[in-house]
Every structure is written in structure tokens, then in C-alpha cells.
Amino acid sequence: LEIEHAIDRAFKFPEIGCLLLDQFRKIKTELLEHIGHEEKDLFPYLLDLVKNGGTNGEPFYSIKEYESKHNVEVEKMVSDLRDLVKKVEASSYEILPYNLLLKILETFEIELCVHALVEDMVLIPKGLELEQELGLF
């Protein structure tokens, strides 16, 4: 909501705000889908590996399956949105809300990168290691 509000406040012309809001809502949808998949499938699976050795009777799942469905487009989409915002002519925006929007988007982009790094450097390797230790693959 903070990003949506910042977009709404930053531009003098509603058409610009609507275009950027549409782009951001696509990002939001993708990100919510990604997080939902983690919460519904990945985290319970990893917890089961740790607690029960992957034997709780749930439908078969694997880290490889997660990786095959893993969407890394969100980071690029945010970067593209930030670049698009930067292309807006100065006469089309309110300076303080515009600068705030850019700062919020940059922070969001960093947070997504941290999320991806934790997944790629910690979560996925540890999950694969657990599967291998348990002889699942």
C-alpha cells in the first residue's frame, strides 16, 4: 500500500500514475503468488524434513520442484518500474513525493534481492542437503 500511495501522490497527471500503478500491481500479484507458494508448499516441506525426515505422508515434493516453479522475474519487474519512473519528465511530478517513491522502490528492490539471496544461498542449498542426507534423492 505504501508504494501504491506513493505512486498516486507523486504525479501531477493521473494517466502517469495509472500506468505505473498497473505495472506495480502486476509485480504485487507475482510477489504474492511467490510468497504464497513458499508458505503453502516450501516451508511446510522443509519443516517436515527437519522434524520428521520427510515422512509425514504429505504429497511428494522436492526442492528441485520448487526451483522449477521459482519465479525470479519480480526483481527485474521492480527494476524496470524504477527505471520507468526515472524517465518521467520533471514537469510531470511533485518533487518530494516523487523522490520518496524512488527511495521506496530502491528499498523494495534491495529487500527483494536480500530475499532472493537468502533463498539461493541458504534455504535452497540447505534443503537440497537435507534431502540428500535423508536419501530422498
Coordinates of N, CA, C and O in Angstrom, one line a residue:
L1 N 0.8 -1.2 0.0 CA 0.0 0.0 0.0 C 0.9 1.3 0.0 O 0.5 2.3 -0.6
E2 N 2.0 1.2 0.7 CA 2.9 2.4 0.7 C 3.3 2.8 -0.7 O 3.3 3.9 -1.1
I3 N 3.7 1.8 -1.5 CA 4.1 2.0 -2.9 C 3.0 2.6 -3.7 O 3.1 3.5 -4.5
E4 N 1.8 2.0 -3.6 CA 0.7 2.4 -4.3 C 0.3 3.9 -4.0 O 0.0 4.7 -4.8
H5 N 0.4 4.2 -2.7 CA 0.1 5.5 -2.3 C 1.1 6.5 -2.8 O 0.8 7.6 -3.2
A6 N 2.4 6.1 -2.7 CA 3.4 7.0 -3.2 C 3.3 7.2 -4.7 O 3.5 8.4 -5.2
I7 N 2.9 6.2 -5.5 CA 2.7 6.4 -6.9 C 1.6 7.4 -7.1 O 1.7 8.3 -8.0
D8 N 0.5 7.2 -6.4 CA -0.7 8.1 -6.5 C -0.4 9.5 -6.2 O -0.9 10.4 -6.9
R9 N 0.5 9.8 -5.3 CA 0.8 11.1 -4.8 C 1.9 11.8 -5.7 O 2.0 13.0 -5.7
A10 N 2.7 11.1 -6.4 CA 3.9 11.6 -7.0 C 3.7 12.3 -8.3 O 4.5 13.2 -8.7
F11 N 2.6 12.0 -9.0 CA 2.5 12.6 -10.4 C 1.3 13.5 -10.5 O 0.2 13.3 -9.9
K12 N 1.5 14.6 -11.3 CA 0.5 15.6 -11.5 C -0.6 15.1 -12.4 O -1.7 15.6 -12.3
F13 N -0.2 14.2 -13.3 CA -1.2 13.7 -14.3 C -1.7 12.3 -13.9 O -0.8 11.4 -13.8
P14 N -2.9 12.1 -13.7 CA -3.4 10.8 -13.3 C -3.1 9.6 -14.3 O -2.9 8.5 -13.8
E15 N -2.9 10.0 -15.5 CA -2.6 8.9 -16.5 C -1.3 8.3 -16.2 O -1.1 7.1 -16.4
I16 N -0.3 9.1 -15.8 CA 1.0 8.5 -15.5 C 0.9 7.6 -14.3 O 1.4 6.5 -14.2
G17 N 0.2 8.1 -13.2 CA 0.0 7.3 -12.0 C -0.7 6.0 -12.3 O -0.3 4.9 -11.8
C18 N -1.7 6.0 -13.2 CA -2.5 4.8 -13.5 C -1.6 3.8 -14.2 O -1.6 2.6 -13.9
L19 N -0.8 4.3 -15.1 CA 0.1 3.4 -15.9 C 1.1 2.7 -14.9 O 1.3 1.5 -14.9
L20 N 1.7 3.5 -14.0 CA 2.7 2.9 -13.1 C 2.0 2.1 -12.0 O 2.6 1.0 -11.6
L21 N 0.8 2.4 -11.6 CA 0.0 1.6 -10.7 C -0.3 0.2 -11.3 O -0.2 -0.8 -10.6
D22 N -0.6 0.2 -12.6 CA -0.9 -1.0 -13.3 C 0.4 -1.9 -13.3 O 0.3 -3.1 -13.0
Q23 N 1.5 -1.3 -13.6 CA 2.8 -2.1 -13.6 C 3.1 -2.6 -12.2 O 3.5 -3.8 -12.0
F24 N 2.9 -1.8 -11.2 CA 3.2 -2.2 -9.8 C 2.2 -3.3 -9.4 O 2.6 -4.3 -8.7
R25 N 1.0 -3.3 -9.7 CA 0.0 -4.3 -9.3 C 0.4 -5.6 -10.0 O 0.1 -6.7 -9.4
K26 N 1.0 -5.6 -11.1 CA 1.5 -6.9 -11.7 C 2.6 -7.5 -10.9 O 2.6 -8.7 -10.6
I27 N 3.5 -6.6 -10.4 CA 4.5 -7.0 -9.5 C 4.0 -7.6 -8.2 O 4.4 -8.6 -7.8
K28 N 3.0 -6.9 -7.7 CA 2.4 -7.3 -6.4 C 1.8 -8.7 -6.6 O 1.9 -9.6 -5.7
T29 N 1.1 -8.9 -7.7 CA 0.4 -10.2 -7.9 C 1.5 -11.3 -8.0 O 1.3 -12.4 -7.4
E30 N 2.5 -11.1 -8.8 CA 3.6 -12.1 -8.9 C 4.3 -12.4 -7.5 O 4.5 -13.5 -7.2
L31 N 4.5 -11.3 -6.8 CA 5.2 -11.5 -5.5 C 4.3 -12.2 -4.5 O 4.7 -13.1 -3.8
L32 N 3.0 -11.9 -4.5 CA 2.1 -12.6 -3.6 C 2.0 -14.1 -3.9 O 1.9 -14.9 -3.1
E33 N 2.0 -14.3 -5.2 CA 1.9 -15.7 -5.7 C 3.2 -16.5 -5.2 O 3.1 -17.6 -4.7
H34 N 4.3 -15.8 -5.4 CA 5.6 -16.4 -5.0 C 5.6 -16.7 -3.4 O 6.0 -17.8 -3.0
I35 N 5.2 -15.7 -2.7 CA 5.2 -15.9 -1.2 C 4.2 -16.9 -0.8 O 4.5 -17.8 0.1
G36 N 3.1 -16.9 -1.4 CA 2.1 -18.0 -1.2 C 2.6 -19.4 -1.4 O 2.3 -20.3 -0.6
H37 N 3.3 -19.5 -2.5 CA 3.9 -20.8 -2.8 C 4.9 -21.3 -1.7 O 4.9 -22.4 -1.3
E38 N 5.7 -20.3 -1.3 CA 6.7 -20.6 -0.2 C 5.9 -21.1 1.0 O 6.3 -22.1 1.6
E39 N 4.9 -20.3 1.4 CA 4.2 -20.6 2.7 C 3.4 -21.9 2.6 O 3.3 -22.6 3.6
K40 N 2.8 -22.1 1.4 CA 1.9 -23.3 1.3 C 2.7 -24.6 1.1 O 2.4 -25.6 1.6
D41 N 3.8 -24.5 0.3 CA 4.5 -25.7 -0.1 C 5.9 -25.9 0.5 O 6.2 -26.8 1.1
L42 N 6.7 -24.9 0.2 CA 8.2 -25.0 0.6 C 8.4 -25.0 2.1 O 9.1 -25.9 2.5
F43 N 7.9 -24.1 2.8 CA 8.2 -24.0 4.2 C 7.7 -25.3 5.0 O 8.4 -25.8 5.8
P44 N 6.4 -25.7 4.7 CA 6.0 -26.9 5.4 C 6.8 -28.1 5.0 O 7.1 -29.0 5.9
Y45 N 7.2 -28.2 3.8 CA 8.1 -29.3 3.3 C 9.4 -29.3 4.1 O 9.9 -30.3 4.6
L46 N 10.0 -28.1 4.1 CA 11.3 -28.0 4.9 C 11.2 -28.4 6.3 O 12.0 -29.1 6.9
L47 N 10.1 -27.9 6.9 CA 9.8 -28.2 8.3 C 9.6 -29.7 8.5 O 10.2 -30.3 9.5
D48 N 9.0 -30.3 7.6 CA 8.8 -31.8 7.7 C 10.1 -32.5 7.5 O 10.3 -33.5 8.2
L49 N 11.0 -32.0 6.7 CA 12.3 -32.6 6.5 C 13.1 -32.6 7.9 O 13.7 -33.6 8.3
V50 N 13.0 -31.4 8.5 CA 13.8 -31.2 9.7 C 13.2 -32.1 10.9 O 13.9 -32.7 11.6
K51 N 11.8 -32.0 11.0 CA 11.2 -32.7 12.1 C 11.0 -34.2 11.9 O 11.2 -35.0 12.9
N52 N 10.6 -34.6 10.7 CA 10.2 -36.0 10.5 C 11.0 -36.7 9.4 O 10.6 -37.8 9.1
G53 N 12.0 -36.1 8.9 CA 12.8 -36.8 7.9 C 12.0 -36.9 6.6 O 12.3 -37.8 5.8
G54 N 11.0 -36.1 6.4 CA 10.2 -36.1 5.1 C 9.2 -37.2 5.1 O 8.8 -37.7 4.0
T55 N 8.7 -37.7 6.2 CA 7.9 -38.9 6.2 C 6.5 -38.6 6.8 O 5.9 -39.5 7.3
N56 N 6.0 -37.4 6.7 CA 4.7 -37.1 7.3 C 3.5 -37.5 6.4 O 2.4 -37.2 6.8
G57 N 3.8 -38.1 5.3 CA 2.7 -38.6 4.5 C 2.1 -37.6 3.5 O 1.2 -37.8 2.8
E58 N 2.7 -36.4 3.5 CA 2.2 -35.4 2.6 C 2.6 -35.8 1.1 O 3.4 -36.6 0.9
P59 N 1.9 -35.2 0.2 CA 2.2 -35.5 -1.2 C 3.7 -35.2 -1.5 O 4.3 -34.3 -0.9
F60 N 4.3 -35.9 -2.4 CA 5.7 -35.8 -2.7 C 6.0 -34.4 -3.2 O 5.3 -33.8 -3.9
Y61 N 7.1 -33.9 -2.7 CA 7.6 -32.6 -3.0 C 9.1 -32.6 -2.9 O 9.7 -33.4 -2.3
S62 N 9.7 -31.7 -3.6 CA 11.2 -31.6 -3.6 C 11.7 -30.2 -3.8 O 10.9 -29.3 -4.4
I63 N 12.9 -29.9 -3.4 CA 13.5 -28.6 -3.7 C 13.6 -28.4 -5.2 O 13.4 -27.3 -5.6
K64 N 13.9 -29.4 -5.9 CA 14.0 -29.3 -7.4 C 12.7 -28.8 -8.0 O 12.7 -28.0 -8.9
E65 N 11.6 -29.4 -7.4 CA 10.3 -29.0 -7.9 C 10.1 -27.5 -7.6 O 9.6 -26.7 -8.4
Y66 N 10.5 -27.1 -6.4 CA 10.3 -25.7 -6.0 C 11.1 -24.8 -7.0 O 10.6 -23.8 -7.5
E67 N 12.4 -25.2 -7.3 CA 13.2 -24.4 -8.1 C 12.7 -24.3 -9.6 O 12.8 -23.3 -10.2
S68 N 12.0 -25.4 -10.0 CA 11.4 -25.3 -11.4 C 10.3 -24.3 -11.5 O 10.0 -23.8 -12.6
K69 N 9.6 -24.1 -10.4 CA 8.5 -23.1 -10.4 C 8.9 -21.8 -9.9 O 8.0 -20.9 -9.8
H70 N 10.1 -21.6 -9.4 CA 10.6 -20.4 -8.8 C 10.6 -19.3 -9.8 O 11.2 -19.4 -10.9
N71 N 10.0 -18.2 -9.5 CA 9.9 -17.0 -10.4 C 10.9 -15.9 -9.9 O 10.7 -15.4 -8.8
V72 N 11.9 -15.6 -10.7 CA 12.8 -14.6 -10.4 C 12.6 -13.3 -11.1 O 13.4 -12.4 -11.1
E73 N 11.4 -13.2 -11.8 CA 11.1 -12.1 -12.6 C 10.7 -10.8 -11.7 O 10.8 -9.7 -12.2
V74 N 10.3 -11.0 -10.5 CA 9.9 -9.9 -9.7 C 10.9 -8.9 -9.5 O 10.7 -7.7 -9.6
E75 N 12.2 -9.3 -9.2 CA 13.3 -8.3 -9.1 C 13.4 -7.5 -10.3 O 13.6 -6.3 -10.3
K76 N 13.4 -8.1 -11.5 CA 13.5 -7.4 -12.7 C 12.4 -6.5 -13.0 O 12.5 -5.3 -13.5
M77 N 11.2 -6.9 -12.6 CA 10.0 -6.1 -12.8 C 10.1 -4.8 -12.0 O 9.7 -3.7 -12.4
V78 N 10.6 -4.9 -10.7 CA 10.7 -3.7 -9.9 C 11.8 -2.8 -10.4 O 11.6 -1.6 -10.5
S79 N 12.9 -3.4 -10.9 CA 13.9 -2.6 -11.5 C 13.4 -1.8 -12.7 O 13.7 -0.6 -12.9
D80 N 12.6 -2.5 -13.6 CA 12.0 -1.9 -14.8 C 11.1 -0.8 -14.4 O 11.1 0.3 -15.0
L81 N 10.3 -1.0 -13.3 CA 9.4 0.0 -12.9 C 10.1 1.3 -12.4 O 9.8 2.4 -12.7
R82 N 11.2 1.0 -11.6 CA 12.0 2.1 -11.1 C 12.6 2.9 -12.3 O 12.6 4.1 -12.3
D83 N 13.1 2.2 -13.3 CA 13.7 2.8 -14.5 C 12.6 3.7 -15.2 O 12.9 4.7 -15.7
L84 N 11.4 3.1 -15.3 CA 10.3 3.8 -15.9 C 9.9 5.1 -15.2 O 9.7 6.2 -15.8
V85 N 9.9 5.0 -13.8 CA 9.6 6.2 -13.0 C 10.7 7.3 -13.3 O 10.4 8.5 -13.4
K86 N 11.9 6.9 -13.4 CA 13.0 7.8 -13.6 C 12.9 8.5 -15.0 O 13.5 9.6 -15.2
K87 N 12.2 8.0 -15.9 CA 12.1 8.6 -17.2 C 11.0 9.6 -17.3 O 10.9 10.3 -18.3
V88 N 10.2 9.7 -16.3 CA 9.1 10.7 -16.3 C 9.7 12.1 -16.2 O 10.6 12.4 -15.4
E89 N 9.2 13.0 -17.0 CA 9.7 14.4 -17.1 C 9.4 15.1 -15.8 O 8.4 14.9 -15.2
A90 N 10.4 15.9 -15.4 CA 10.3 16.6 -14.1 C 9.0 17.5 -14.0 O 8.5 17.6 -12.9
S91 N 8.5 18.0 -15.1 CA 7.3 18.8 -15.1 C 6.1 18.0 -14.8 O 5.0 18.6 -14.5
S92 N 6.2 16.7 -14.8 CA 5.0 15.8 -14.6 C 4.9 15.3 -13.2 O 4.0 14.5 -12.9
Y93 N 5.8 15.6 -12.3 CA 5.7 15.1 -10.9 C 6.0 16.1 -9.9 O 6.5 17.2 -10.1
E94 N 5.5 15.8 -8.7 CA 5.7 16.6 -7.5 C 7.1 16.1 -6.9 O 7.2 14.9 -6.5
I95 N 8.0 17.0 -6.7 CA 9.4 16.6 -6.3 C 9.5 15.7 -5.1 O 10.2 14.7 -5.1
L96 N 8.9 16.2 -4.0 CA 9.1 15.4 -2.7 C 8.4 14.0 -2.8 O 9.0 13.0 -2.5
P97 N 7.1 13.9 -3.2 CA 6.5 12.6 -3.3 C 7.3 11.7 -4.4 O 7.4 10.5 -4.2
Y98 N 7.7 12.3 -5.4 CA 8.5 11.6 -6.5 C 9.8 11.0 -5.9 O 10.1 9.8 -6.1
N99 N 10.5 11.8 -5.2 CA 11.8 11.4 -4.5 C 11.5 10.3 -3.5 O 12.3 9.3 -3.4
L100 N 10.4 10.4 -2.8 CA 10.0 9.4 -1.8 C 9.7 8.1 -2.5 O 10.1 7.0 -2.1
L101 N 9.0 8.2 -3.6 CA 8.7 7.0 -4.4 C 9.9 6.3 -4.9 O 10.0 5.1 -4.8
L102 N 10.9 7.0 -5.4 CA 12.1 6.4 -5.9 C 12.8 5.7 -4.7 O 13.4 4.6 -4.9
K103 N 12.9 6.4 -3.6 CA 13.6 5.8 -2.4 C 12.8 4.5 -2.0 O 13.5 3.5 -1.7
I104 N 11.5 4.5 -1.9 CA 10.8 3.3 -1.6 C 11.0 2.2 -2.6 O 11.2 1.0 -2.2
L105 N 11.0 2.5 -3.8 CA 11.3 1.5 -4.9 C 12.7 0.9 -4.7 O 12.9 -0.3 -4.9
E106 N 13.7 1.8 -4.5 CA 15.0 1.3 -4.3 C 15.1 0.4 -3.1 O 15.8 -0.7 -3.1
T107 N 14.5 0.8 -2.0 CA 14.5 -0.1 -0.8 C 13.8 -1.4 -1.0 O 14.3 -2.5 -0.6
F108 N 12.7 -1.4 -1.7 CA 12.0 -2.6 -2.1 C 12.8 -3.5 -2.9 O 12.9 -4.7 -2.7
E109 N 13.5 -2.9 -3.9 CA 14.4 -3.7 -4.7 C 15.5 -4.4 -3.9 O 15.8 -5.6 -4.1
I110 N 16.1 -3.7 -3.0 CA 17.1 -4.2 -2.1 C 16.5 -5.4 -1.2 O 17.2 -6.4 -1.1
E111 N 15.4 -5.1 -0.7 CA 14.7 -6.2 0.1 C 14.4 -7.4 -0.7 O 14.6 -8.6 -0.2
L112 N 14.0 -7.3 -1.9 CA 13.8 -8.4 -2.8 C 15.1 -9.2 -3.1 O 15.1 -10.4 -3.1
C113 N 16.2 -8.4 -3.3 CA 17.5 -9.0 -3.5 C 17.9 -9.8 -2.3 O 18.5 -10.9 -2.4
V114 N 17.7 -9.3 -1.1 CA 18.1 -10.0 0.1 C 17.3 -11.3 0.2 O 17.8 -12.3 0.5
H115 N 16.0 -11.2 -0.1 CA 15.1 -12.3 0.0 C 15.6 -13.4 -1.0 O 15.8 -14.6 -0.6
A116 N 16.0 -13.0 -2.2 CA 16.5 -13.9 -3.2 C 17.8 -14.5 -2.8 O 18.1 -15.7 -2.9
L117 N 18.7 -13.7 -2.2 CA 20.0 -14.2 -1.7 C 19.8 -15.3 -0.6 O 20.5 -16.3 -0.6
V118 N 18.9 -15.0 0.3 CA 18.7 -15.9 1.4 C 18.1 -17.3 0.8 O 18.6 -18.3 1.2
E119 N 17.2 -17.2 -0.1 CA 16.7 -18.4 -0.8 C 17.9 -19.1 -1.5 O 18.0 -20.3 -1.3
D120 N 18.6 -18.4 -2.3 CA 19.6 -19.0 -3.2 C 20.8 -19.5 -2.5 O 21.5 -20.5 -2.9
M121 N 21.2 -18.8 -1.4 CA 22.5 -19.1 -0.7 C 22.3 -19.9 0.6 O 23.2 -20.5 1.0
V122 N 21.1 -19.9 1.1 CA 20.9 -20.6 2.4 C 19.8 -21.6 2.3 O 20.0 -22.8 2.4
L123 N 18.6 -21.2 2.0 CA 17.4 -22.0 2.1 C 17.5 -23.2 1.1 O 17.3 -24.4 1.5
I124 N 17.7 -22.9 -0.2 CA 17.7 -24.0 -1.2 C 18.9 -24.9 -1.0 O 18.7 -26.1 -1.0
P125 N 20.1 -24.4 -0.8 CA 21.2 -25.4 -0.5 C 21.0 -26.3 0.7 O 21.3 -27.5 0.7
K126 N 20.5 -25.7 1.8 CA 20.2 -26.5 3.0 C 19.1 -27.5 2.7 O 19.2 -28.6 3.2
G127 N 18.1 -27.1 2.0 CA 17.0 -28.0 1.7 C 17.5 -29.2 0.8 O 17.2 -30.4 1.1
L128 N 18.4 -28.9 -0.2 CA 19.0 -29.9 -1.0 C 19.9 -30.8 -0.2 O 19.9 -32.1 -0.3
E129 N 20.6 -30.2 0.7 CA 21.5 -31.0 1.6 C 20.7 -32.0 2.5 O 21.0 -33.1 2.7
L130 N 19.6 -31.5 3.1 CA 18.7 -32.3 3.9 C 18.1 -33.5 3.1 O 18.1 -34.6 3.5
E131 N 17.6 -33.2 1.9 CA 17.1 -34.2 1.0 C 18.1 -35.3 0.8 O 17.9 -36.5 0.8
Q132 N 19.4 -34.8 0.5 CA 20.4 -35.8 0.2 C 20.8 -36.6 1.4 O 20.9 -37.9 1.4
E133 N 20.9 -36.0 2.6 CA 21.2 -36.7 3.9 C 20.1 -37.7 4.2 O 20.5 -38.8 4.7
L134 N 18.9 -37.4 3.9 CA 17.8 -38.3 4.2 C 17.6 -39.4 3.1 O 16.7 -40.2 3.2
G135 N 18.4 -39.3 2.0 CA 18.3 -40.3 1.0 C 17.1 -40.1 0.1 O 16.6 -41.1 -0.5
L136 N 16.6 -38.9 0.0 CA 15.4 -38.7 -0.8 C 15.7 -38.6 -2.2 O 14.8 -38.9 -3.1
F137 N 16.9 -38.2 -2.5 CA 17.3 -38.1 -4.0 C 18.8 -38.5 -4.1 O 19.6 -38.4 -3.3

